[in-house]
Structure formats: C-alpha cells, structure tokens
Coordinates of C-alpha atoms and ligand atoms in Angstrom, one line a residue:
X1299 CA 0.0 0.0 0.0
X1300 CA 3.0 2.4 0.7
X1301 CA 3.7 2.2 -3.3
X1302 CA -0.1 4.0 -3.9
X1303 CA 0.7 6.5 -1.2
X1304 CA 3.8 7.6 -2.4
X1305 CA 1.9 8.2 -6.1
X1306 CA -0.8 10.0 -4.0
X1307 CA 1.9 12.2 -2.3
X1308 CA 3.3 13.1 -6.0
X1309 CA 0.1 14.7 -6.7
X1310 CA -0.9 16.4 -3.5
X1311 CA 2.3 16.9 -1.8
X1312 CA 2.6 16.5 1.8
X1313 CA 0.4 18.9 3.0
X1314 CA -2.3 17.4 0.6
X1315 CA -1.8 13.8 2.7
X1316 CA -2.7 12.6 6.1
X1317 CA -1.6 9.4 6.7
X1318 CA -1.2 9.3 10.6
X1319 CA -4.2 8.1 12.8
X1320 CA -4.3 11.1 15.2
X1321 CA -4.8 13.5 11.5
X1322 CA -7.4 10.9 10.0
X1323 CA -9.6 10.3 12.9
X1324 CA -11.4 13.8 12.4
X1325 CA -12.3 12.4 8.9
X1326 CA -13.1 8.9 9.6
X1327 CA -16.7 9.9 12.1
X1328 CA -19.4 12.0 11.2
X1329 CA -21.0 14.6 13.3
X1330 CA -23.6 12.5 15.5
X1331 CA -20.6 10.4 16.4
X1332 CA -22.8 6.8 15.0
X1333 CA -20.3 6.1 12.8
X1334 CA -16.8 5.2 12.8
X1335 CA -14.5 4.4 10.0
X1336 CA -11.0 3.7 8.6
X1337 CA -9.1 5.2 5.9
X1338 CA -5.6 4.4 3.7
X1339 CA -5.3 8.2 3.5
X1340 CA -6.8 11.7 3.5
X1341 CA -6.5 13.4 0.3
X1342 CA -6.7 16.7 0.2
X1343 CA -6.3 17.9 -3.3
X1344 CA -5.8 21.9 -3.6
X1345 CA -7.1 22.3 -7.2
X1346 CA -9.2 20.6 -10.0
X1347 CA -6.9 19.3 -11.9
X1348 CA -5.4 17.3 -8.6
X1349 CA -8.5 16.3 -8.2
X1350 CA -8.6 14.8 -11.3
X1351 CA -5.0 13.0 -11.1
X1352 CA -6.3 11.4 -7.3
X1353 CA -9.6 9.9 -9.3
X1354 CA -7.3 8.6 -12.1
X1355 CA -4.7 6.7 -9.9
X1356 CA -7.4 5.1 -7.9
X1357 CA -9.8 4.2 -11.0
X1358 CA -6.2 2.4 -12.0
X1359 CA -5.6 0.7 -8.5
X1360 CA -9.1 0.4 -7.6
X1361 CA -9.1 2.2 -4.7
X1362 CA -12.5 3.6 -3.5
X1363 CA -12.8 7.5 -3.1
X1364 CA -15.5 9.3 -0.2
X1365 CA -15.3 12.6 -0.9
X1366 CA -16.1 14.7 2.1
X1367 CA -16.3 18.5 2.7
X1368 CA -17.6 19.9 6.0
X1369 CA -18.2 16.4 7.6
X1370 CA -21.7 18.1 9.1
X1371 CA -23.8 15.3 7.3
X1372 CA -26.3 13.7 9.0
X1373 CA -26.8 10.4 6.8
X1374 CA -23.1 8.9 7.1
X1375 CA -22.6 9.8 3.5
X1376 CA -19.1 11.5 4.0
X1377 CA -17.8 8.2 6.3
X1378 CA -15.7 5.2 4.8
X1379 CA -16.0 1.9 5.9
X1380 CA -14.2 0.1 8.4
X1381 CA -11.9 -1.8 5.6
X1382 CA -9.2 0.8 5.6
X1383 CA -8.9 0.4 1.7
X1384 CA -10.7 3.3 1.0
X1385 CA -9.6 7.2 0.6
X1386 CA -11.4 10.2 2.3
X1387 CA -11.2 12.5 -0.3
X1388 CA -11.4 15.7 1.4
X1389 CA -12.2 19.4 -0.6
X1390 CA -11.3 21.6 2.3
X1391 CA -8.2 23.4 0.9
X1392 CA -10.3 24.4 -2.5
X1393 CA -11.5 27.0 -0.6
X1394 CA -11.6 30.0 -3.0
X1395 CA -14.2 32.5 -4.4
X1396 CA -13.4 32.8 -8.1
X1397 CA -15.7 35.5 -9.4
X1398 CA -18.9 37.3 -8.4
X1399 CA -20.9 39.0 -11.0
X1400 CA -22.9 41.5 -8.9
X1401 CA -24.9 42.4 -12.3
X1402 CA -25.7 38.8 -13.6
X1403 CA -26.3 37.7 -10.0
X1404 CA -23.8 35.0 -9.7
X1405 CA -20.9 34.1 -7.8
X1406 CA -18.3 31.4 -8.9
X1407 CA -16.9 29.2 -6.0
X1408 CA -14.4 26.0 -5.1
X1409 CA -16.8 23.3 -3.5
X1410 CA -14.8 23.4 -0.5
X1411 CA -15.9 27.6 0.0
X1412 CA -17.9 27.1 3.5
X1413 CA -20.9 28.1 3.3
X1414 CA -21.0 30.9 5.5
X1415 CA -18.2 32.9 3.8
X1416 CA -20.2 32.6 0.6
X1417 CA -22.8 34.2 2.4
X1418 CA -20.7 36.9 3.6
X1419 CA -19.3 37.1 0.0
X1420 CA -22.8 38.6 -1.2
X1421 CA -23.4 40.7 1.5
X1422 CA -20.4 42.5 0.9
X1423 CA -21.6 43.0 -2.8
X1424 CA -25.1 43.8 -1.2
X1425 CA -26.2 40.4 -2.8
X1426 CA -28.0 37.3 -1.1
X1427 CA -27.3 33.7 -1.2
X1428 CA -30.2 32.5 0.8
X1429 CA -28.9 28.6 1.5
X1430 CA -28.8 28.9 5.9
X1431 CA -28.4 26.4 8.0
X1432 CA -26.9 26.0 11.2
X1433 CA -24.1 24.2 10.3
X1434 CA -23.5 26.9 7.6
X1435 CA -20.1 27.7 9.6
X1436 CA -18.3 24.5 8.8
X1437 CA -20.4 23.4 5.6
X1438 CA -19.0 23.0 2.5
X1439 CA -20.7 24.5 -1.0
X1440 CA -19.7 20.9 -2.2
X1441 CA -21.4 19.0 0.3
X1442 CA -24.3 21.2 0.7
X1443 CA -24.8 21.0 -3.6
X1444 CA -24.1 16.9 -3.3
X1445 CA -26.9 16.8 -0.6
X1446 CA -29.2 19.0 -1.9
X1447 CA -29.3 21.1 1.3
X1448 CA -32.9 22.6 2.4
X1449 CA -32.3 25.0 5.5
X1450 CA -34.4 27.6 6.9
X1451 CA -35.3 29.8 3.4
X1452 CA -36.3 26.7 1.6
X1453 CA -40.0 27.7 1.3
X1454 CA -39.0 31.6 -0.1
X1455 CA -35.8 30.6 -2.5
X1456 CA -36.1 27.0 -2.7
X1457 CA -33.0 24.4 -2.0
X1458 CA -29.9 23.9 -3.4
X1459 CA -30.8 22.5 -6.3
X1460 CA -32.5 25.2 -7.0
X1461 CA -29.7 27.8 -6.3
X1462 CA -27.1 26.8 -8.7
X1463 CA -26.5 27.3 -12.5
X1464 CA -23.6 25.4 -13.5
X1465 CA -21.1 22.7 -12.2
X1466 CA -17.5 21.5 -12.6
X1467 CA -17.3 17.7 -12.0
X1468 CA -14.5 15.0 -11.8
X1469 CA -15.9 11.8 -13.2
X1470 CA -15.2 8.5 -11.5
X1471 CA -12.6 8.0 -14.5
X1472 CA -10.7 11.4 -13.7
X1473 CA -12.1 13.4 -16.7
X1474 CA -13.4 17.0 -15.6
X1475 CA -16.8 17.7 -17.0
X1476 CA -16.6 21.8 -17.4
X1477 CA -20.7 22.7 -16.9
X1478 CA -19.8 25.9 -15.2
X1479 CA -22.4 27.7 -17.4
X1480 CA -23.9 30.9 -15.9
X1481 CA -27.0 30.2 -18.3
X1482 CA -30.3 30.5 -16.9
X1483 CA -31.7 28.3 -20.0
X1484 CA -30.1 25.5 -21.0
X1485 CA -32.1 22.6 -23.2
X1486 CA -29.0 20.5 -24.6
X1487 CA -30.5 17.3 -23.9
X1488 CA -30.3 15.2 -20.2
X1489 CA -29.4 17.6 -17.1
X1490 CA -26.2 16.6 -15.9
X1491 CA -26.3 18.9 -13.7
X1492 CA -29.1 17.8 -11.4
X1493 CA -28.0 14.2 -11.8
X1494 CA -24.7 15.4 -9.6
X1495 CA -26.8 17.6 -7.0
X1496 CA -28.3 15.4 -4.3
X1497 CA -26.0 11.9 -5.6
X1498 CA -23.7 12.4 -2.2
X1499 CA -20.5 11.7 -4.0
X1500 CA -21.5 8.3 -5.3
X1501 CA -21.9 9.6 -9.4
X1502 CA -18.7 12.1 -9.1
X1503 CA -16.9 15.0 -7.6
X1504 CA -18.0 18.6 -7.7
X1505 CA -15.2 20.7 -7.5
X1506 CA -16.8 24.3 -8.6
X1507 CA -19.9 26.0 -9.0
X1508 CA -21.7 29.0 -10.2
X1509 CA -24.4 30.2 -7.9
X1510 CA -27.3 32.1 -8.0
X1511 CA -27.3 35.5 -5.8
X1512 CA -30.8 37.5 -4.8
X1513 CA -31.1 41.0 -4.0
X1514 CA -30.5 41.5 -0.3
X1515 CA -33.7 41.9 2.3
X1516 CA -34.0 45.7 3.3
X1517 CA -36.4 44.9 5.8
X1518 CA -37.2 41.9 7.8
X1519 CA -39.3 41.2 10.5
X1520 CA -38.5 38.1 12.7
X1521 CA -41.6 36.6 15.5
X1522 CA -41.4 33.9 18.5
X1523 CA -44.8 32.7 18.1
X1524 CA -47.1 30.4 20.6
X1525 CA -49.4 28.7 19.0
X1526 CA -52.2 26.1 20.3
X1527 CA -51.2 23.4 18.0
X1528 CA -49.4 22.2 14.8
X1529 CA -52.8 23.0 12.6
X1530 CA -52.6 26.5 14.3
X1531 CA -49.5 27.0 12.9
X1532 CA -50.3 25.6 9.5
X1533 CA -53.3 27.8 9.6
X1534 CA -50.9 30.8 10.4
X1535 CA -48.9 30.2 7.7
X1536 CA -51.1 29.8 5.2
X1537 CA -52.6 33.5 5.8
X1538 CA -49.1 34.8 6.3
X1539 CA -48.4 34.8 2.7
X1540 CA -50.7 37.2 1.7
X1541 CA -50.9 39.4 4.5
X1542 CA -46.7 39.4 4.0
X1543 CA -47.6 40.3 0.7
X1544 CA -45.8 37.1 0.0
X1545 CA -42.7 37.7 1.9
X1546 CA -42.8 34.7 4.3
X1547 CA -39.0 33.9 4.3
X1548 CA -39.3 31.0 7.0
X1549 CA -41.3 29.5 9.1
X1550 CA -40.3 27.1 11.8
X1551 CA -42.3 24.7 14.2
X1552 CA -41.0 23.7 17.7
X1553 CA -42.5 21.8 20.7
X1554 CA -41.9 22.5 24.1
X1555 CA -39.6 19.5 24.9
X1556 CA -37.1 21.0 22.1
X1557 CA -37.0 24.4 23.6
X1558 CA -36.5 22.7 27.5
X1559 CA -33.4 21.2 25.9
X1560 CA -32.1 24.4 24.8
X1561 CA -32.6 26.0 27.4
X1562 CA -31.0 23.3 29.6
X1563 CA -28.0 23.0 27.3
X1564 CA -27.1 26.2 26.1
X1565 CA -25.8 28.6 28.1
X1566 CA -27.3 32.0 27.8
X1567 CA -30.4 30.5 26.1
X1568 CA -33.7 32.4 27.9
X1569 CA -37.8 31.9 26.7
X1570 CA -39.2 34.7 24.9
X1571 CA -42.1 34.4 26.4
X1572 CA -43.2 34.4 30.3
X1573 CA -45.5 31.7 30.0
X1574 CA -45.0 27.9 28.5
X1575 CA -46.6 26.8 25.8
X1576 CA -46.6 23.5 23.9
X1577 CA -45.8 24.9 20.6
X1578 CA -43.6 27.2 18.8
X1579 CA -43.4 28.8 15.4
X1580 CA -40.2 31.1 14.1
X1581 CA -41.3 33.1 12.0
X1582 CA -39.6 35.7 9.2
X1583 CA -40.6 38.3 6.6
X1584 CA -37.9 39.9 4.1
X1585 CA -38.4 42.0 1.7
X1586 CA -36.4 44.3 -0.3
X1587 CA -38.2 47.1 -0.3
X1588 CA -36.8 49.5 2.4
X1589 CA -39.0 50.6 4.9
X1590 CA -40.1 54.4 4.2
X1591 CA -38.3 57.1 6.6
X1592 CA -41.3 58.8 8.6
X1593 CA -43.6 56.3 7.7
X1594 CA -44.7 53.4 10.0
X1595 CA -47.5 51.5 8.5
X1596 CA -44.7 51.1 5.8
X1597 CA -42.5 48.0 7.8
X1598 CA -42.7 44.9 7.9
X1599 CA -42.7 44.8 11.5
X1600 CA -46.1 46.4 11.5
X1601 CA -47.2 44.2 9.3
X1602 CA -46.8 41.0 10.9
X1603 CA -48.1 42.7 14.2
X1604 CA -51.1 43.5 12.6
X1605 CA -51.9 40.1 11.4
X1606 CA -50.5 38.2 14.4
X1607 CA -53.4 40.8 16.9
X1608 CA -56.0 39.4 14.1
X1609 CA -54.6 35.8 14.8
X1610 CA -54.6 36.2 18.7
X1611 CA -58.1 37.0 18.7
X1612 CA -59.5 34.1 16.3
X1613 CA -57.4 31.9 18.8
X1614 CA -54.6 31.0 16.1
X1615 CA -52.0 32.2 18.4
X1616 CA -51.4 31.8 22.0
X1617 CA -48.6 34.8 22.8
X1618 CA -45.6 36.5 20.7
X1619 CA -42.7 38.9 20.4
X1620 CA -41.5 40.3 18.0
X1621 CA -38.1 41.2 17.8
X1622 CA -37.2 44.5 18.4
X1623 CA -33.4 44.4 17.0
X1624 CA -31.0 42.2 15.0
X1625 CA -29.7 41.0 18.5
X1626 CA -33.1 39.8 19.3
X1627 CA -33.7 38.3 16.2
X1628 CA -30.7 36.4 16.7
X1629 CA -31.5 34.9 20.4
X1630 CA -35.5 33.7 18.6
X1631 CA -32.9 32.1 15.7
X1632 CA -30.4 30.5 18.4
X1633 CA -33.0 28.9 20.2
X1634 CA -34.4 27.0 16.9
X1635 CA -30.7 26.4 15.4
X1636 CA -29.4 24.9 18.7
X1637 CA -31.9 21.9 18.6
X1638 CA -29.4 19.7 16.8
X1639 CA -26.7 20.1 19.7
X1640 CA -28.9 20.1 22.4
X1641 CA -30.3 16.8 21.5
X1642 CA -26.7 15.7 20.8
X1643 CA -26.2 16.8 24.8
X1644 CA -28.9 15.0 25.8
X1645 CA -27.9 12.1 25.4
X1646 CA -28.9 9.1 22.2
X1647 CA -31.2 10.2 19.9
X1648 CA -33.2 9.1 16.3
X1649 CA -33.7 11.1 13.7
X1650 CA -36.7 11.3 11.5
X1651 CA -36.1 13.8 8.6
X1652 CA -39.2 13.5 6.5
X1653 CA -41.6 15.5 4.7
X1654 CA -45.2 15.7 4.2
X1655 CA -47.8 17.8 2.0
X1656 CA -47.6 20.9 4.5
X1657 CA -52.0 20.5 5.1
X1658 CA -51.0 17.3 6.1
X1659 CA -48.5 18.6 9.0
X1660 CA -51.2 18.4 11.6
X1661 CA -52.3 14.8 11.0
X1662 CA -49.4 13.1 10.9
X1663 CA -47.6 15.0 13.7
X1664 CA -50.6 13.8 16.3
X1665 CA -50.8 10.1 14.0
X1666 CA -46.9 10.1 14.8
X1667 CA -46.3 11.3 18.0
X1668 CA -48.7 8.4 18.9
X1669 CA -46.9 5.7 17.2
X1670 CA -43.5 6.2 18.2
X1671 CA -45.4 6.2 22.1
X1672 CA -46.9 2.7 21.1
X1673 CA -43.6 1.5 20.1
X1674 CA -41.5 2.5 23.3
X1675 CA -43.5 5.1 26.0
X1676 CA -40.9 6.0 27.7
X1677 CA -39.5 7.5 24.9
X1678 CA -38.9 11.5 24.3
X1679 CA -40.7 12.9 21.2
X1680 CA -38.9 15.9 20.0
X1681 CA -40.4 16.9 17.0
X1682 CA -39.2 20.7 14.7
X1683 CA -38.3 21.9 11.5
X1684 CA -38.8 23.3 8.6
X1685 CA -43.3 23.1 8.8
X1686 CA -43.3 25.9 5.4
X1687 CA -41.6 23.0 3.5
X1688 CA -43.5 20.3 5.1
X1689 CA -40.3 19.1 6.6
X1690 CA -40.5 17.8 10.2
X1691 CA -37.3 16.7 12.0
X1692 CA -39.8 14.0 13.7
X1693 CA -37.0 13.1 16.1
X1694 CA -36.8 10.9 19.4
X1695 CA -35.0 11.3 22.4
X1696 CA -33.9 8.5 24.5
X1697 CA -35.2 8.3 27.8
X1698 CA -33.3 9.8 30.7
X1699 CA -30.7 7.6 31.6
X1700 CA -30.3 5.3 28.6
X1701 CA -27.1 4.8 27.1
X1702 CA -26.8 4.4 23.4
X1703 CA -26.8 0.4 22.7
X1704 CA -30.0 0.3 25.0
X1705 CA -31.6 2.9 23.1
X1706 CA -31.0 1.5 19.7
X1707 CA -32.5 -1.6 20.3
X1708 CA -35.9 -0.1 19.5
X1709 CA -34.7 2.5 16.8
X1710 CA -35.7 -0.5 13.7
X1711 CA -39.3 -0.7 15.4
X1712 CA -39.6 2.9 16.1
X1713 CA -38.3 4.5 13.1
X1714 CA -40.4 1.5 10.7
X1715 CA -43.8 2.9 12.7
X1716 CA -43.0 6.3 11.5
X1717 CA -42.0 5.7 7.9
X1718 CA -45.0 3.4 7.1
X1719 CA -47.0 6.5 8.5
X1720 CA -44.9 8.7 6.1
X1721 CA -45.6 6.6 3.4
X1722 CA -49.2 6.4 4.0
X1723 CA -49.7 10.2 4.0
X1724 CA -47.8 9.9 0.4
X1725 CA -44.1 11.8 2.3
X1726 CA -40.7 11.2 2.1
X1727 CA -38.4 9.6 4.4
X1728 CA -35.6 11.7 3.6
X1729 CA -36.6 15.4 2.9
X1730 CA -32.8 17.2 3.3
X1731 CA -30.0 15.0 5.1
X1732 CA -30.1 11.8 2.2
X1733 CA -29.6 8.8 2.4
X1734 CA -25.8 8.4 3.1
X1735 CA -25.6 4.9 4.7
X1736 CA -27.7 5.5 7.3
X1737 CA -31.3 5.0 4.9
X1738 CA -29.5 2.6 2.5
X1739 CA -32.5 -0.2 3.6
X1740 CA -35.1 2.3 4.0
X1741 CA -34.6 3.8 0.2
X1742 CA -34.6 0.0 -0.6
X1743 CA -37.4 -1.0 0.8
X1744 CA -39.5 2.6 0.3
X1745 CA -39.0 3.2 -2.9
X1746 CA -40.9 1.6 -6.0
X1747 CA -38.6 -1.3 -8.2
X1748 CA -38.5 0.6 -11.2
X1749 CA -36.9 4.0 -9.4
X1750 CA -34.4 1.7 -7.8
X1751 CA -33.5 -0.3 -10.9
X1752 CA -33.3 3.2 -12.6
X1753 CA -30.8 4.8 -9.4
X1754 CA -29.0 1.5 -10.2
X1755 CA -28.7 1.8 -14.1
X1756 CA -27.3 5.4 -13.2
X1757 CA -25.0 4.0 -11.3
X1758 CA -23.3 1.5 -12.7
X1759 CA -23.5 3.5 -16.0
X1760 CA -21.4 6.3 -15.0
X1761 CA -18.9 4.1 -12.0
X1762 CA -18.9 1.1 -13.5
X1763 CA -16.1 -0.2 -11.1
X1764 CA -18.3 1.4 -8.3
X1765 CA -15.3 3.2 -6.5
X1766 CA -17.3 6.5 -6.2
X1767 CA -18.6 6.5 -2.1
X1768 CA -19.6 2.8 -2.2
X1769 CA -22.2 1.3 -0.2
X1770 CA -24.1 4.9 -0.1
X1771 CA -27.6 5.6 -1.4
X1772 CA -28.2 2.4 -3.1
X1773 CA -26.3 -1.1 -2.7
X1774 CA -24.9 -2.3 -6.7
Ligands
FAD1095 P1 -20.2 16.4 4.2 O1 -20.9 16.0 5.4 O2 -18.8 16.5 4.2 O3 -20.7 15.4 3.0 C1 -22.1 15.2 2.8 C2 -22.2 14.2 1.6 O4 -21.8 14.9 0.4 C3 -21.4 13.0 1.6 O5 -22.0 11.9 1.0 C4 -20.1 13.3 0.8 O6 -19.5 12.2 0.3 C5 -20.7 14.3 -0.2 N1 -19.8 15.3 -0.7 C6 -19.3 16.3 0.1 N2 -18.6 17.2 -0.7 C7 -18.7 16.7 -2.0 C8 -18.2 17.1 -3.2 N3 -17.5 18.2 -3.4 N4 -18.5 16.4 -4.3 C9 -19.2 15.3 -4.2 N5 -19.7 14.8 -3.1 C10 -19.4 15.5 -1.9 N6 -28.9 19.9 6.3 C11 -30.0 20.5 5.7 O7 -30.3 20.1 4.5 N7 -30.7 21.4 6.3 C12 -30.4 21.9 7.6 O8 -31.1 22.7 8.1 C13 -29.3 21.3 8.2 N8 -29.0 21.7 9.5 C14 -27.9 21.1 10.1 C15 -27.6 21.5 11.4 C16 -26.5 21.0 12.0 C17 -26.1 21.4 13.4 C18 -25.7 20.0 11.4 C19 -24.6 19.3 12.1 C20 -26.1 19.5 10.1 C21 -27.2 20.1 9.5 N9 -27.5 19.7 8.2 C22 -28.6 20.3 7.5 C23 -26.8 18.6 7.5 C24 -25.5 19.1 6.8 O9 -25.0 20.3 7.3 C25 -25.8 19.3 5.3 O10 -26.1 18.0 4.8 C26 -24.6 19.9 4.5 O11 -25.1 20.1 3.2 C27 -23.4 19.0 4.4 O12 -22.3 19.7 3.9 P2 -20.8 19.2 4.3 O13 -19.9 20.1 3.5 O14 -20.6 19.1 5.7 O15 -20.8 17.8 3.6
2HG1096 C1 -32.1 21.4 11.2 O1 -33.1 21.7 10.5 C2 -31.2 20.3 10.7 O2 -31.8 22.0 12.2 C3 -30.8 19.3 11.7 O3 -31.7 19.8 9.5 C4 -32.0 18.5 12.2 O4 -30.8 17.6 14.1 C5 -31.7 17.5 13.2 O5 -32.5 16.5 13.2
ZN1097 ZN1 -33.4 20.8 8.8

C-alpha cells in the first residue's frame, strides 16, 4: 500500500496527505458520532486538476474514493468503511471564491468555499445567497450542492438545487466535465447537472460552482410565536403569505420538549415568552423594499403585528414577540438552530427527517407522536423543523438515563412505525439530510422497483467499477 501512497503524495504533496491516525480520525466519524470508520489516507487535493489526477490513480488501482467537505452530514454519506482500503477525499483546501458577477447575480466558487463565507461574500456586494443552516459555519458549498441542502429559506428561495447554474465535475474516470455555465436556460439534452446535485459523491466530484445571488432583504421582520397546536401553525402560515404580501421567508415549528433542551443545554439561552406553551413557530418576513423614513404602516414589523393581533383573537396564536433588533432576532434564531446540539447533549437520539404535504403537517404530527409512544413510551418525542416546506425533524429522544446500545435496540421498530405513516400520507423519508448509509434499507425498501432499478442503471453506467462513495444511497 506504501507504493499508492507515495503516487498520492506526488500529486498532492505532503500537506495534501494525512496518513497518521491522530490527523485521519477527524475524517473517519461524522457529526452524531454513530459512525466510525477507517481510511488508507486523506487526500486533500488543492485544485481541480489534482483532483482529477487522485480519481485517475485510484480508478487504476481500484481504490475507492469518499469525498467529504464539511463532515456536518447527518446520513453517514461523508464516512468510509471500516476496511481501511478506501480514501477520504477531502475538498477543504479548495476554498476559494473565483468571481462574483454582482450584475448577472452569480458568484463562482471552489466546493470546498464554507458556506457561510459565501454568504458573507454577497453581503459585501449587497447580494444574497439565501442557503442557511446552522451548520453553515463549517459546511461546505460541495457537500451542501451533493446533498441538496434545504435550511431555513427553503420555502421563499427554494433548496440547493435550485440555487445553482452550472457545475464542474470529476468523473469517476478522472475526466473533468466543465458545466460551469452561468445560463439561466439551457435545453441540450439530459441535465447533468441535477443528476450530480443530491447523488452524495457516489456519481462524481463537484469541484466548482456558479451560484445564484438574490437581491438582499432591506427589511425583515422576525416573530417567537405560541401557538395552540401544529394545525394552528399551519393555519398561520397559510394567511401569512398574503398578509406578507408574500414575503414569508421561514417558518419554523418547535414543541416544548425541544425548547427545554435548549434551554437546559445552552448557556445563555432564555424563553421569549413568560408563560410555556406546547408549541412554537419562528417566523420571518424579508423583503427588499426599504422601509419608508417617517412612515410606520410602511414596515414589515407592522405588518406581521397587525396580522399576528388578528390571529390572537380568532385563537390562532397563543402569545408572541416580536423582535425589536438584530440581537433579538438572533436569540428567537439560536433557540431553533441549537436543537441539533442540544439533543446531541442530551444524550442518544433518532432522527426522523421526513416530509409531508404541509396541510397534512397536523395529522401526521398527532398520528406520529402516537406511534413512536406505542412502540416505546418512555420515549422522548422531539419533534421541529422546517413546517413551510412540510419538513419535520420527527426526532426521538432516549429516555433519561439510557445509554446508546440500550436505546438503539428499539430504533428499527420505532423509526419503521413512522415511515410506514410517512408513506401512508404519500411523504418522504428523507426530505434534506439523504440517504448516506444510514437509509440505504429504508430507500430499498420505500422506494418503488422501477426508481431503484433506474438509481441503479445510473449508477453502474457512469462508476462502473463502483469506486465512487460505495455502499451509499443504493447497494450495486
Ligand atoms: P459532508 O458532510 O462532508 O458530506 C455530505 C455528503 O456529500 C457525503 O455523501 C459526501 O461524500 C458528499 N460530498 C461532500 N462534498 C462533496 C463534493 N465536493 N463532491 C461530491 N460529493 C461531496 N442539512 C440540511 O439540509 N438542512 C439543515 O437545516 C441542516 N442543518 C444542520 C444543522 C447541524 C447542526 C448539522 C450538524 C447539520 C445540518 N444539516 C442540515 C446537515 C448538513 O449540514 C448538510 O447535509 C450539509 O449540506 C453537508 O455539507 P458538508 O460540507 O458538511 O458535507
Ligand atoms: C435542522 O433543521 C437540521 O436544524 C438538523 O436539518 C435537524 O438535528 C436534526 O435532526
Ligand atoms: Zn433541517
């Protein structure tokens, strides 16, 4: 094995090349800490065409690649196996912003670019790229295009998918396909390009991208929200998008067990509101019209107050504040984005990332909430996310005390209860994290033969010796 890792070290040099356990380990586990694997090397090419020499010399040896970016993955997609033959090809030194066109609303990046500078990137041009998450600090562009991020703006701008114009991918023979077109229309025949977004490294390797930008918000109104239930907050969307004058930028749902994590996990974390409730809604308004000097019908923030009094009194809302600065704003956003941690603090935990038809939010939440509680009562139901999109993080907390292994033994009944319920309200059991490794039997068993002999025809069409991130999404 030395000989291949001297080759890889004539590409990439040695910074490119960890090959010593304490510098792997960080690349060899994902984020939740389920998975654990083993690597020959991490690769960290600096350019395209490096890239493109790695994929080469292990198409020749045979050596598998994972390509990996942020490592903030939920599905497993970005771990190798435990057989130590495989690469972690990592994109975290192709980190740089090429070109943004402030006029044609684009911005040209390296798929390692985290996410958050890209953001900061438009700003400074007085542009938006709306893709937020709160992982968007150590997120790659690459990974977030590969998994077809969603995020907290997903109902306004859409996802990923739908915020990118062109690609540069490495094939799993080494050749670079260049489809870093800025074109808005583009009919040549099959979309290449939206076969490599969502494919989590198993069809190829995105090495650049040309985004799309927005014009920035001027005004934007941000509300911690009670509401009775999750209908309530269905109901309150629904009528938000006209009296926004269809400026509803997010819209989040909570339940009072997440927010009783926060608050026990994260220092500094304090209730909006003096009273508990059961249910929580995050809601924002953008716009970019500025709000008139002089004039204070004009804002947003009057807006939303105004319809929020009218939903008070026809019983819609329980109790909200509305932030009164950015700061404030920020603490409403901190107490949504800090779910994922919290829950990580707490102890074992299941995730659920599914989607519905958003009318159907109400039905399935009370339908699942029940069913995970048939399957193990002691269990804690933690259910949030993104309701505009009909995307519920339906997750499950262990109860107090358990440790992991103890825990897992019910996660095949539990998490089977609430997929067939997904299922039978026509959802999906993987809205915006993928499959990774984690779903590989659930996309198996969930989806219909002919999508999965198609996924497979993909496949095996364009990595015929199957070396691209092996053993993810679907099994060849
Ligand atoms: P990685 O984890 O490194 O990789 C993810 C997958 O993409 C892997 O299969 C990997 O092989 C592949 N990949 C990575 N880079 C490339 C590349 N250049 N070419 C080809 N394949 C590649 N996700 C959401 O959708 N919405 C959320 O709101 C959200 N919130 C999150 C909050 C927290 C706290 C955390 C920890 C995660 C969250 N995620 C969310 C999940 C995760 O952040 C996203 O999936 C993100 O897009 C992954 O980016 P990454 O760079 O970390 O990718
Ligand atoms: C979010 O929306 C992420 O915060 C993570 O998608 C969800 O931790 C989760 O289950
Ligand atoms: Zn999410």
């Amino acid at each position: 094995m030395s000989a291949i890792i001297d080759k890889l070290a004539a590409i990439v040099g040695e910074r490119g090349l960890i090959t010593d356990p304490q510098g792997k380990h960080p690349y060899l586990t994902d984020w939740r800490e389920n998975y654990l694997g083993a690597a020959l090397a991490v690769v960290r090419p600096a350019s395209t065409e490096e890239v493109a020499a790695v994929v080469k010399l292990c198409a020749a040896e045979r050596v598998a690649i994972v390509p990996q970016g942020g490592n903030t993955g939920m599905a497993g997609g970005g771990t190798p196996d435990q057989s130590g033959r495989e690469i972690v090809l990592s994109l975290n030194r192709m980190n740089r912003i090429l070109e943004i066109d402030p006029i044609g609303y684009t911005m040209t990046v390296e798929a390692g670019v985290v996410l958050e500078t890209i953001q900061e990137a438009a700003a400074q041009h007085d542009r938006l790229f709306p893709l937020s998450l709160a992982a968007q600090g150590s997120c790659t562009i690459g990974g977030n295009l590969s998994t077809n991020a969603g995020g907290v703006h997903v109902l306004h701008y859409g996802n990923a998918r739908q915020l990118v114009l062109g690609l540069e991918v490495v094939t799993p023979a080494g050749e670079v396909w260049d489809g870093l077109r800025a074109l808005k229309k583009d009919n040549t025949g099959y979309d290449l390009r939206d076969l490599y977004l969502g494919a989590e490294g198993t069809l190829g390797i995105i090495t650049r991208a040309v985004l799309k930008l927005w014009p920035r918000p001027k005004d934007t109104a941000t509300a911690w929200i009670a509401v009775p239930s999750p209908e309530a907050a269905v109901a309150l969307l629904s009528g938000a998008h006209a009296a926004s004058e269809d400026n509803v930028t997010s819209c989040e749902l909570m339940s009072r067990q997440g927010i009783d994590l926060v608050l026990k996990h994260i220092p500094g974390s304090v209730d909006p509101l003096a009273e508990r409730h059961d249910w929580y809604v995050l809601m924002e308004w953008g716009s970019t019209r500025p709000r008139r000097a002089g004039d204070n019908a004009s804002g947003l923030a009057e807006k939303m107050e105004g319809y929020l009094g009218e939903a008070l009194e026809a019983g819609q809302v329980l109790d909200a504040a509305i932030a009164q600065n950015e700061a404030q704003a920020r603490a409403f956003w901190a107490l949504r984005e800090n779910h994922s941690e919290s829950q990580k603090r707490e102890g074992p935990s299941i995730k659920h990332d599914i989607s519905v038809s958003v009318s159907r939010i109400p039905a399935f939440m009370s339908e699942g909430l029940a069913a995970m509680k048939r399957v193990l009562p002691e269990c804690r139901p933690v259910p949030f996310g993104h309701v505009g999109d009909g995307n519920l993080h339906f997750n499950c907390q262990g109860p107090p005390g358990w440790d992991k292994a103890r825990f897992m033994t019910h996660a095949h009944a539990i998490s089977g209860a609430v997929y067939d319920l997904v299922v039978s309200h026509g959802g999906s059991i993987s809205a915006e994290h993928g499959i990774g490794q984690l779903k590989v039997d659930e996309l198996a068993h969930y989806r219909s033969q002919i999508e999965l002999d198609t996924m497979r025809t993909i496949k095996r069409a364009l990595d015929p010796q199957n070396l691209m991130n092996p053993g993810k999404i679907i099994r060849v």
